[in-house]
PDB file of C-alpha atoms in Angstrom:
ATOM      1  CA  UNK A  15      42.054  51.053  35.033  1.00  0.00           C
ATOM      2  CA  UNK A  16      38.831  51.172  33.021  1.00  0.00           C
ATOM      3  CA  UNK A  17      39.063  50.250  28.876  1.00  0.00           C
ATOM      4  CA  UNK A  18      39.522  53.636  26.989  1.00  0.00           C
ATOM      5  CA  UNK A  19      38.232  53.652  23.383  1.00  0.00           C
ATOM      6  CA  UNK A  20      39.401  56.453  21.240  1.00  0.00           C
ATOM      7  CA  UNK A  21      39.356  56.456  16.826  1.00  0.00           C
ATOM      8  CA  UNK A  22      40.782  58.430  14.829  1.00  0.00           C
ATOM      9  CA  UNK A  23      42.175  58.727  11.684  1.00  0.00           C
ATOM     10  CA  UNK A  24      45.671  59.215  10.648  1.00  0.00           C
ATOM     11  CA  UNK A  25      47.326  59.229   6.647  1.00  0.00           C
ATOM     12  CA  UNK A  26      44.164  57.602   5.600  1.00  0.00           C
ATOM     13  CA  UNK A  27      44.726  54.813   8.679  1.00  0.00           C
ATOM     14  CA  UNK A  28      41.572  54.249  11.135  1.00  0.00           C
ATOM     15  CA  UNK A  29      43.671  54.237  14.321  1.00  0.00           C
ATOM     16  CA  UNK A  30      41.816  53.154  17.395  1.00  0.00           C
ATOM     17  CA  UNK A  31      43.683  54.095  20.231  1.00  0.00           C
ATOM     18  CA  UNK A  32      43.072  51.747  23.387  1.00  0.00           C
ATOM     19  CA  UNK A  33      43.892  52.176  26.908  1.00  0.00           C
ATOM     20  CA  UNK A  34      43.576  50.945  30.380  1.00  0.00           C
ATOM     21  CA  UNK A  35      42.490  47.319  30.973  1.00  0.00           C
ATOM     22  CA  UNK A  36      41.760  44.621  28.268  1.00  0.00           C
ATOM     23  CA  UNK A  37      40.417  41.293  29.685  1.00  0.00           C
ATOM     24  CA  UNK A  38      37.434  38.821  29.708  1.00  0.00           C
ATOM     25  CA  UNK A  39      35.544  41.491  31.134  1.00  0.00           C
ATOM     26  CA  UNK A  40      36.366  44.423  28.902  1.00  0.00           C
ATOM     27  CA  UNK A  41      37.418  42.693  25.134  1.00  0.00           C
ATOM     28  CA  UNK A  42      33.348  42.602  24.558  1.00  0.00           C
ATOM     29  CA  UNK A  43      33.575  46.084  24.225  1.00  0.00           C
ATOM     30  CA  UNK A  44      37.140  47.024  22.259  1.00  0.00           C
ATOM     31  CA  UNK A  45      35.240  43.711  19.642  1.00  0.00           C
ATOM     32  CA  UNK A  46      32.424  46.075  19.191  1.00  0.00           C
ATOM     33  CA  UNK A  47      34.207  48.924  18.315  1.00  0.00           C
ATOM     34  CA  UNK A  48      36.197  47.337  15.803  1.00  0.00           C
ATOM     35  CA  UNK A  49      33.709  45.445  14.302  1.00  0.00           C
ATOM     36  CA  UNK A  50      31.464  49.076  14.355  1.00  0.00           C
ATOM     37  CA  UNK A  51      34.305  50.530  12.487  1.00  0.00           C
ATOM     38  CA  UNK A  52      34.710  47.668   9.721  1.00  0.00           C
ATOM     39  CA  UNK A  53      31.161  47.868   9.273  1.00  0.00           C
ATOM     40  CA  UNK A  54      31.616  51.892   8.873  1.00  0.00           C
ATOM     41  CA  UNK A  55      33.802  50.740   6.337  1.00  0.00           C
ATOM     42  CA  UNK A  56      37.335  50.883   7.553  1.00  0.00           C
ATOM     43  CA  UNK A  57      40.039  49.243   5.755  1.00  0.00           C
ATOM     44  CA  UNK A  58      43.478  50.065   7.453  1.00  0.00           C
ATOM     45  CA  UNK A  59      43.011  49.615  10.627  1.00  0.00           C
ATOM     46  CA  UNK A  60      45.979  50.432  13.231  1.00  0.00           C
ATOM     47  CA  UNK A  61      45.306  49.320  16.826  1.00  0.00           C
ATOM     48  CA  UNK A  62      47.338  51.523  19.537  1.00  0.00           C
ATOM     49  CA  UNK A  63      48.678  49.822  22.394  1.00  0.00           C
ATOM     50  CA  UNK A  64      50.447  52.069  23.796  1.00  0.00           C
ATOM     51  CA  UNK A  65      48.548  52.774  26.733  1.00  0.00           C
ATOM     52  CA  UNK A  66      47.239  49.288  27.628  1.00  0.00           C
ATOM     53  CA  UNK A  67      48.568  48.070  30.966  1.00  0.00           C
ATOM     54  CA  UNK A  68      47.135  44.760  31.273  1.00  0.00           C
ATOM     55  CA  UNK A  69      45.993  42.225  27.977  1.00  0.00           C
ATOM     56  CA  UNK A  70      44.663  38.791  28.075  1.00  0.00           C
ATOM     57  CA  UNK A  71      43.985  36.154  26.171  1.00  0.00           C
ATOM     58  CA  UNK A  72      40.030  37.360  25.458  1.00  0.00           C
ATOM     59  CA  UNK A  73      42.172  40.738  24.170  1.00  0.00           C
ATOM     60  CA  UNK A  74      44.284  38.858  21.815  1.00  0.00           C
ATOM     61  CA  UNK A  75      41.000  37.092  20.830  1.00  0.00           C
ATOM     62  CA  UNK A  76      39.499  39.854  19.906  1.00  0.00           C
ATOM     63  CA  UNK A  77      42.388  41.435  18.097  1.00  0.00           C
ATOM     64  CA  UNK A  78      42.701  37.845  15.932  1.00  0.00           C
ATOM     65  CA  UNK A  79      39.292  38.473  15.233  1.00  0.00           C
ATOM     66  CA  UNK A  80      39.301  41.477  13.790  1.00  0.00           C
ATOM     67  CA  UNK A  81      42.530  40.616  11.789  1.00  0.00           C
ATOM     68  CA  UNK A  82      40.409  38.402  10.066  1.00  0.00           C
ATOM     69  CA  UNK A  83      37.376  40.416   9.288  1.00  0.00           C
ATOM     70  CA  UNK A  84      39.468  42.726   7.727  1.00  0.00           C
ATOM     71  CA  UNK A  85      41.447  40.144   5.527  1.00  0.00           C
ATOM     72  CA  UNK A  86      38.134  39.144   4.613  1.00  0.00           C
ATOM     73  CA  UNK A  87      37.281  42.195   3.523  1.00  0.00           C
ATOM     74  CA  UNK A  88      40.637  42.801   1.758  1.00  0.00           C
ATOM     75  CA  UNK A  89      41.554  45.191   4.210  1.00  0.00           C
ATOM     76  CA  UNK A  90      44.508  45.822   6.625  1.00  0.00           C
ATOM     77  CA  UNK A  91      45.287  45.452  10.404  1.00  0.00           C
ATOM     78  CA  UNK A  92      48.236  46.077  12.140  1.00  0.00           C
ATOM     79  CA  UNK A  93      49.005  47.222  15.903  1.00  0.00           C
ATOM     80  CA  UNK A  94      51.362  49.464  17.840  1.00  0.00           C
ATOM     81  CA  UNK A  95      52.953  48.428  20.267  1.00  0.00           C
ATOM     82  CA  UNK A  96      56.804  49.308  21.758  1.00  0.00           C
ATOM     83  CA  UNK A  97      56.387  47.561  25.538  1.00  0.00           C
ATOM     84  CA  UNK A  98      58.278  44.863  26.615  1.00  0.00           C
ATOM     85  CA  UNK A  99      55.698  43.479  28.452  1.00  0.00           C
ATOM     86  CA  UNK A 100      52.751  43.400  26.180  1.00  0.00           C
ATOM     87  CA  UNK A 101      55.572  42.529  23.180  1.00  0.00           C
ATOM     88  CA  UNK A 102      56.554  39.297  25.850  1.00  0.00           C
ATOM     89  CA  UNK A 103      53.003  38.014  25.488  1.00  0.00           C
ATOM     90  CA  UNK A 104      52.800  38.472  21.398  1.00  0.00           C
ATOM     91  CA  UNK A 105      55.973  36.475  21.723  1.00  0.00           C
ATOM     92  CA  UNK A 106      54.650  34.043  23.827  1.00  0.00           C
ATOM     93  CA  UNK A 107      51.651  32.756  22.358  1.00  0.00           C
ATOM     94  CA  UNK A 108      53.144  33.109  18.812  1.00  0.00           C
ATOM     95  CA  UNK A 109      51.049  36.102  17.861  1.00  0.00           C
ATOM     96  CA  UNK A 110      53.858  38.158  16.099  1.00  0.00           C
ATOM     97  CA  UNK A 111      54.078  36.029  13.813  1.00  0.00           C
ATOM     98  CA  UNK A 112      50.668  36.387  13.119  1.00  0.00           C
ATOM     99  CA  UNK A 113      50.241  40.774  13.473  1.00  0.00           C
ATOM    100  CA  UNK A 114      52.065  43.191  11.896  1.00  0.00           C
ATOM    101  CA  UNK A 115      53.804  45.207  14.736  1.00  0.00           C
ATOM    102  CA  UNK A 116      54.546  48.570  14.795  1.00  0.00           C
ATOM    103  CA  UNK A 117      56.710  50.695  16.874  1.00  0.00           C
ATOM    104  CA  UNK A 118      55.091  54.031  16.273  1.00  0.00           C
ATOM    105  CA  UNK A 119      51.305  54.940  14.682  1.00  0.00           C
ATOM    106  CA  UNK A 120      54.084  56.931  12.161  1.00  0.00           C
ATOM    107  CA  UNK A 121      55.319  53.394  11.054  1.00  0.00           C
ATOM    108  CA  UNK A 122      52.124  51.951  11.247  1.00  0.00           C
ATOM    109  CA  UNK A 123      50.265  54.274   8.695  1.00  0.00           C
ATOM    110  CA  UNK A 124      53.297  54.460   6.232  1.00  0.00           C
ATOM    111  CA  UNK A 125      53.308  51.091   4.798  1.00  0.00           C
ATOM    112  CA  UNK A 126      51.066  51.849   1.522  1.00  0.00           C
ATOM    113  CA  UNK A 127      48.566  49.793   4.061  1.00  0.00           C
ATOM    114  CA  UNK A 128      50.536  46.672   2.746  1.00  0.00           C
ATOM    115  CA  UNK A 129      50.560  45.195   6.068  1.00  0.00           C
ATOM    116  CA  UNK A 130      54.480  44.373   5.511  1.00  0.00           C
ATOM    117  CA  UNK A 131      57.649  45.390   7.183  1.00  0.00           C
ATOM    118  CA  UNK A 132      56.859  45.644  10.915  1.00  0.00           C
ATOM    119  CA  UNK A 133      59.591  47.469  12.466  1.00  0.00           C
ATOM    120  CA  UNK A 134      59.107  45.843  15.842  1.00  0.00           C
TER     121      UNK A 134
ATOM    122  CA  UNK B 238      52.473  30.445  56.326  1.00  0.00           C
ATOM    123  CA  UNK B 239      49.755  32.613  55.187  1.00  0.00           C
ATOM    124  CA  UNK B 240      46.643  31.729  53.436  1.00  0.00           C
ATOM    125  CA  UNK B 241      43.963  33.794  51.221  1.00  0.00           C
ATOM    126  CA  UNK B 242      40.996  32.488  49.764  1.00  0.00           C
ATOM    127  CA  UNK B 243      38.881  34.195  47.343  1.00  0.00           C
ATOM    128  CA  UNK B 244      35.611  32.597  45.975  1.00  0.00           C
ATOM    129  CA  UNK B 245      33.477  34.220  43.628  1.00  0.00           C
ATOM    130  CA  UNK B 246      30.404  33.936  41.261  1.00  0.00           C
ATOM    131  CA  UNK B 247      31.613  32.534  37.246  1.00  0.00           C
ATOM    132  CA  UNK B 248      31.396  36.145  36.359  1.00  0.00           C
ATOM    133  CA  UNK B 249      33.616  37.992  33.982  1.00  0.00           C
ATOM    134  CA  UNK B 250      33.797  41.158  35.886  1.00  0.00           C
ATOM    135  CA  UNK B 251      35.449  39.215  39.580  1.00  0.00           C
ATOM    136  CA  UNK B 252      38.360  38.095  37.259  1.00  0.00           C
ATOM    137  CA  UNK B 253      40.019  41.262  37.773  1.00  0.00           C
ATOM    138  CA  UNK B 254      39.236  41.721  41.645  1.00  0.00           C
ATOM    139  CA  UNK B 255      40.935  37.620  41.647  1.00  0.00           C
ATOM    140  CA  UNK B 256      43.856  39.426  39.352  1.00  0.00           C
ATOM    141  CA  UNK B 257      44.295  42.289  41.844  1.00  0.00           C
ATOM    142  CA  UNK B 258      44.064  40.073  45.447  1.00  0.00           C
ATOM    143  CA  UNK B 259      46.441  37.849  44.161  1.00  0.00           C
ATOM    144  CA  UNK B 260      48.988  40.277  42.793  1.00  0.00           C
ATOM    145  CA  UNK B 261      48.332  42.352  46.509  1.00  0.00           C
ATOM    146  CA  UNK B 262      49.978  38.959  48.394  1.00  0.00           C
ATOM    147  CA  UNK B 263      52.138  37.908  46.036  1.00  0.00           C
ATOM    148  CA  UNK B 264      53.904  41.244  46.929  1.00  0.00           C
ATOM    149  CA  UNK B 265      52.868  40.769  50.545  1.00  0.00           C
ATOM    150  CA  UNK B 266      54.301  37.332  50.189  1.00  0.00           C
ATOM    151  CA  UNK B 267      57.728  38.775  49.332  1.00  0.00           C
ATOM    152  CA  UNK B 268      57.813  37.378  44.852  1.00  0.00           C
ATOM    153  CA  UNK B 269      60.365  39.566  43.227  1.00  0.00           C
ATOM    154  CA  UNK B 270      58.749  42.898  42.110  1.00  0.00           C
ATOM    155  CA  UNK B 271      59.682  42.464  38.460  1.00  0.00           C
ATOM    156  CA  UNK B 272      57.715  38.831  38.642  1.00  0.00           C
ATOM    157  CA  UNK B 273      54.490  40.640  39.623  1.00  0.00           C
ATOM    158  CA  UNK B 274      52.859  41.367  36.309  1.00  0.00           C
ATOM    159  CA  UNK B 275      53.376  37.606  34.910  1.00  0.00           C
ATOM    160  CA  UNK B 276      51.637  36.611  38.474  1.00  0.00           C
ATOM    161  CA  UNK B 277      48.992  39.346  37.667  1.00  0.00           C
ATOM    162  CA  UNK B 278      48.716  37.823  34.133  1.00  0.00           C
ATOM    163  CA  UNK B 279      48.689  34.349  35.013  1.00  0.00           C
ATOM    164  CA  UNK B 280      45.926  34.353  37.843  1.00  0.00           C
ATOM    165  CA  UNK B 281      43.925  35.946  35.018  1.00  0.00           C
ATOM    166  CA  UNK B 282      44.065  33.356  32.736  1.00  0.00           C
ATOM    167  CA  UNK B 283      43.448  30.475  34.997  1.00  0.00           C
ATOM    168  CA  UNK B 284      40.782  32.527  36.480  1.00  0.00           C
ATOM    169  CA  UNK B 285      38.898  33.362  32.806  1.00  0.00           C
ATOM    170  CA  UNK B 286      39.665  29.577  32.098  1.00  0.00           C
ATOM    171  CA  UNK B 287      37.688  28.740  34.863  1.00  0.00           C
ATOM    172  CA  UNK B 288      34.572  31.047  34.639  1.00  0.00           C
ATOM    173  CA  UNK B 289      34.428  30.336  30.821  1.00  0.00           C
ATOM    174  CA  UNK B 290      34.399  27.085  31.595  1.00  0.00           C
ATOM    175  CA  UNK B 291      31.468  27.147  34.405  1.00  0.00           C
ATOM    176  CA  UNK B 292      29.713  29.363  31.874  1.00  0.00           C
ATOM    177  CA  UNK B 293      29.626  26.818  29.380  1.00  0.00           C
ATOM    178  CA  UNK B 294      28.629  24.230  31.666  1.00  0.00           C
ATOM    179  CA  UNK B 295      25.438  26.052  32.987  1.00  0.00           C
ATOM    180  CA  UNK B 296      27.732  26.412  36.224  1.00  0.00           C
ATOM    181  CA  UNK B 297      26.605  28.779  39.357  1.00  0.00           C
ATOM    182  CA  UNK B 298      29.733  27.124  41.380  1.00  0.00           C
ATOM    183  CA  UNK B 299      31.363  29.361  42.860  1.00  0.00           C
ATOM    184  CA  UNK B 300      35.390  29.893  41.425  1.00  0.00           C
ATOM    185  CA  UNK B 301      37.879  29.202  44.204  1.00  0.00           C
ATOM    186  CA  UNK B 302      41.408  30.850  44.044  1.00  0.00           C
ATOM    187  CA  UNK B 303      44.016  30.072  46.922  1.00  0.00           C
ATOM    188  CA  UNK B 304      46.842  31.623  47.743  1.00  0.00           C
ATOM    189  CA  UNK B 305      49.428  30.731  50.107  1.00  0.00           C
ATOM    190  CA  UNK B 306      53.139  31.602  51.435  1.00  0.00           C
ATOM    191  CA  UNK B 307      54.911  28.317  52.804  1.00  0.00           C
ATOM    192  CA  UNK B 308      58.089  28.045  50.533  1.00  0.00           C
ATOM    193  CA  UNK B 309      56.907  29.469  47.255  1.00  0.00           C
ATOM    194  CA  UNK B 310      53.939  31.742  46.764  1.00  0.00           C
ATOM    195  CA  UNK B 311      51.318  28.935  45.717  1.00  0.00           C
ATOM    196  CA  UNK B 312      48.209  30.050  43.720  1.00  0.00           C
ATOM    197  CA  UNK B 313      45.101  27.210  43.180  1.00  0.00           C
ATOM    198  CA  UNK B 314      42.690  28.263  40.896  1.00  0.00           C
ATOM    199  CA  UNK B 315      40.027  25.772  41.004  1.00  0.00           C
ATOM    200  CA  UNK B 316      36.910  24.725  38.953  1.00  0.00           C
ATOM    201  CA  UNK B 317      33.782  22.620  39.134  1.00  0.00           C
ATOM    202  CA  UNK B 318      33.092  21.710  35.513  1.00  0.00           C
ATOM    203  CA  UNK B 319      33.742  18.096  34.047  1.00  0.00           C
ATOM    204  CA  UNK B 320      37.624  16.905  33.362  1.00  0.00           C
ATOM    205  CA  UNK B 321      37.496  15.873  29.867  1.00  0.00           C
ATOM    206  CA  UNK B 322      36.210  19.646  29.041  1.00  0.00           C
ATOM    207  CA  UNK B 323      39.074  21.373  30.747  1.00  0.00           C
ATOM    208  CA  UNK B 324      42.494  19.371  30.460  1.00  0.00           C
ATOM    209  CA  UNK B 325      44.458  20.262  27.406  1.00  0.00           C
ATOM    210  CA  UNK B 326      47.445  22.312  27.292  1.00  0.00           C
ATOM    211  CA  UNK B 327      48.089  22.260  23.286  1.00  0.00           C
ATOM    212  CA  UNK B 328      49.747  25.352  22.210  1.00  0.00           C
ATOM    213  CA  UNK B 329      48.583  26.751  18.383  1.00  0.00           C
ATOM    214  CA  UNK B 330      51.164  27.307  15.854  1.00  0.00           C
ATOM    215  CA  UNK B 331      50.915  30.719  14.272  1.00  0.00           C
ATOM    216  CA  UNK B 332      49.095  29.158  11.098  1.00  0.00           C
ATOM    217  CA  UNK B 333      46.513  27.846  12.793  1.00  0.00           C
ATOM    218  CA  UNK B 334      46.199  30.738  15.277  1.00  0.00           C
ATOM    219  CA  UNK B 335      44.764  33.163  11.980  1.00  0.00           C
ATOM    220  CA  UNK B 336      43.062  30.296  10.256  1.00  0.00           C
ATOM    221  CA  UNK B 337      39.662  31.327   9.052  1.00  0.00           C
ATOM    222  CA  UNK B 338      38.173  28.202  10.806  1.00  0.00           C
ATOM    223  CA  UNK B 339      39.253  28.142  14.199  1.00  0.00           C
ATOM    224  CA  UNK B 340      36.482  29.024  16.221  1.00  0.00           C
ATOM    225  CA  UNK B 341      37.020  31.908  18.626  1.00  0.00           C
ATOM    226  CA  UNK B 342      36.957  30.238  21.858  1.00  0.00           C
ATOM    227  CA  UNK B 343      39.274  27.335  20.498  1.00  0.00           C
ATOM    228  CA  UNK B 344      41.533  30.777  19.851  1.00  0.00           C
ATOM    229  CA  UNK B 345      41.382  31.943  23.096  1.00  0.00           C
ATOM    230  CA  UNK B 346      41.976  28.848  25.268  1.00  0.00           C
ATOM    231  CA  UNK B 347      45.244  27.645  23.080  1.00  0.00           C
ATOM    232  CA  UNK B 348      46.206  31.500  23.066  1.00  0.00           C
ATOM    233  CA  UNK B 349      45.263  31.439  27.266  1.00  0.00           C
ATOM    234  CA  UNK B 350      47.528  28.253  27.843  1.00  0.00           C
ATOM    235  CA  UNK B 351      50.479  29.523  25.685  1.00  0.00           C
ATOM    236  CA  UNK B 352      50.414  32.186  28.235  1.00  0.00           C
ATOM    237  CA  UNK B 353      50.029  30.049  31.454  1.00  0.00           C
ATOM    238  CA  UNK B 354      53.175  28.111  29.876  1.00  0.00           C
ATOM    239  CA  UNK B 355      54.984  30.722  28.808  1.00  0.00           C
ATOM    240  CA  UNK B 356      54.914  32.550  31.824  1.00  0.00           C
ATOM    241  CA  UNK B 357      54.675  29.938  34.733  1.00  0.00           C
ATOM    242  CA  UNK B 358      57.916  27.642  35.094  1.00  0.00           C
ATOM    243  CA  UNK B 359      55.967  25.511  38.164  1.00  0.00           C
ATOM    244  CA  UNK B 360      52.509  24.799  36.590  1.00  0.00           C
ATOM    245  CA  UNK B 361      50.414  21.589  37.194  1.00  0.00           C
ATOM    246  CA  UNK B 362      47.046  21.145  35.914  1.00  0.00           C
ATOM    247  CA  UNK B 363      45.207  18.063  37.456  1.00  0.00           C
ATOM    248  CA  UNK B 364      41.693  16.949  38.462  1.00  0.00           C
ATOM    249  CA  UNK B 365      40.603  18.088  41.718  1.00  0.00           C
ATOM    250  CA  UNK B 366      40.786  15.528  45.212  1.00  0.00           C
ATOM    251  CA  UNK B 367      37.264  15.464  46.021  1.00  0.00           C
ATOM    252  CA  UNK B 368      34.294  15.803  43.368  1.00  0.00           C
ATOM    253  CA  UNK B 369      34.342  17.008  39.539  1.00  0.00           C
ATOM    254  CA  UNK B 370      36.416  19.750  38.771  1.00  0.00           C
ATOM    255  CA  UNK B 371      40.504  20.988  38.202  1.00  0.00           C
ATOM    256  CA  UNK B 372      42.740  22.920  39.792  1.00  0.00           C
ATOM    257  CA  UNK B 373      45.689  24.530  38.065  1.00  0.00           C
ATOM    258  CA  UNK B 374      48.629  25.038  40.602  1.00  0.00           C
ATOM    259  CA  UNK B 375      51.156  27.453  39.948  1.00  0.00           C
ATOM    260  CA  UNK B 376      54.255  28.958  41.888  1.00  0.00           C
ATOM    261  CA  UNK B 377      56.461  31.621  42.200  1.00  0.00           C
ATOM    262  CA  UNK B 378      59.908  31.686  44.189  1.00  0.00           C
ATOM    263  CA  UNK B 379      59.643  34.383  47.480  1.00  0.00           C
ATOM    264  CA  UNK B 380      62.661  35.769  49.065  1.00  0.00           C
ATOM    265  CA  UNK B 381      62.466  36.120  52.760  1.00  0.00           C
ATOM    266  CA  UNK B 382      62.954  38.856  54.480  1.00  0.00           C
TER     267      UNK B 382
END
């Protein structure tokens, strides 16, 4: 399935919602977006996982990436995500201990945008 | 046995057609349904390992992923760039993996191997027999039917 792209904002939250297939081919494109909507001046940002069904390494990448621009920028990143199988690969490669992870955009956007107290 | 090989041009976009043939016989080959989307994830990585890795070289080589069905579903995914580029299987610790200074593609090939690892009990990575190049060997258990 192709890489769906969709922003919008929720409790003052810029939630990108991303679906289909995130790999080498496609992570070009979700890095664009997010770096478009840092430079647009997004400061929470919530990532939706919910309907990826494939992500790679490139993916996670790109989602390290953007963790980073935003600390830089004294922002806030944090994702969604509640499957097994994408949750098995933030496990994996040590990545949870690196993301916030939320089980639902509601948890997400109702920190204060403190980043803490993933509900995984 | 059964064999299927797919070559293809270091491009991005024929890691996912690799990703989908293999997945198509692993099933065919008789892996365990709920094994199918670590086999699916796997092939990727070693597949975006290897076109990165022809990329940075300057590489048009073609990318050669086997697949066969003697007494485990065996998957080669091999590469034509120099060894001392390619062998490395650290894994990052979650410090290092947000550190400011860790470059992204250092990021993604620690983050790619964790993976490979993580998810593939029978892995070998080792030069290949004849010229420059690796292959990383991985394989899944089948159940005959």
């Amino acid at each position: 399935m192709e890489l769906s792209l969709a922003a919008r904002t929720v409790a003052g939250h810029t939630v990108l919602e991303v679906g289909g297939e995130v790999d080498v081919y496609t992570a070009p494109r979700l890095r664009e977006r997010l770096v478009e909507l840092v430079d647009g001046g997004a400061r929470k940002v919530v990532v939706d996982l919910g309907r990826v069904d494939f992500l790679d390494s490139t993916g996670l990448g790109v989602l390290v990436g953007a963790l980073k621009r935003l600390r830089a920028a004294d922002g806030t990143f944090g994702l969604v995500c509640s499957k097994e199988p994408l949750l098995k690969i933030f496990r994996i490669t040590a990545l949870d201990q690196v993301f916030p992870i939320y089980a639902s955009i509601e948890a997400a956007t109702s920190t204060g945008g403190d980043g803490a107290g993933p509900t995984e | 046995m059964a064999t299927v090989r797919l070559s293809f041009s270091p491009a991005p976009v024929h890691v996912r057609t690799a990703r989908l043939v293999g997945v198509a016989v692993a099933r065919r080959a008789g892996v365990a349904e709920e094994l199918l989307d670590e086999v699916r994830l796997a092939i990727g990585e070693a597949c975006t390992r290897a076109v990165a890795l022809h990329r940075q070289h300057g590489l048009t080589d073609l990318v050669t992923v086997e697949m066969s069905d003697a007494d485990s579903y065996a998957v080669r995914v091999i590469d034509h760039a120099p060894i001392d580029a390619s062998i490395g299987l650290a894994k990052l610790l979650p410090d290092e993996l947000a550190d400011e200074s860790l470059p992204d593609e250092a990021l993604t090939t620690g983050v790619g191997f964790a993976l490979l690892a993580g998810f593939v009990d029978d892995l070998q990575v080792r030069p290949v027999d004849d010229g420059t190049g690796t292959e990383v060997r991985m394989a899944w258990p089948v159940n005959r039917r």
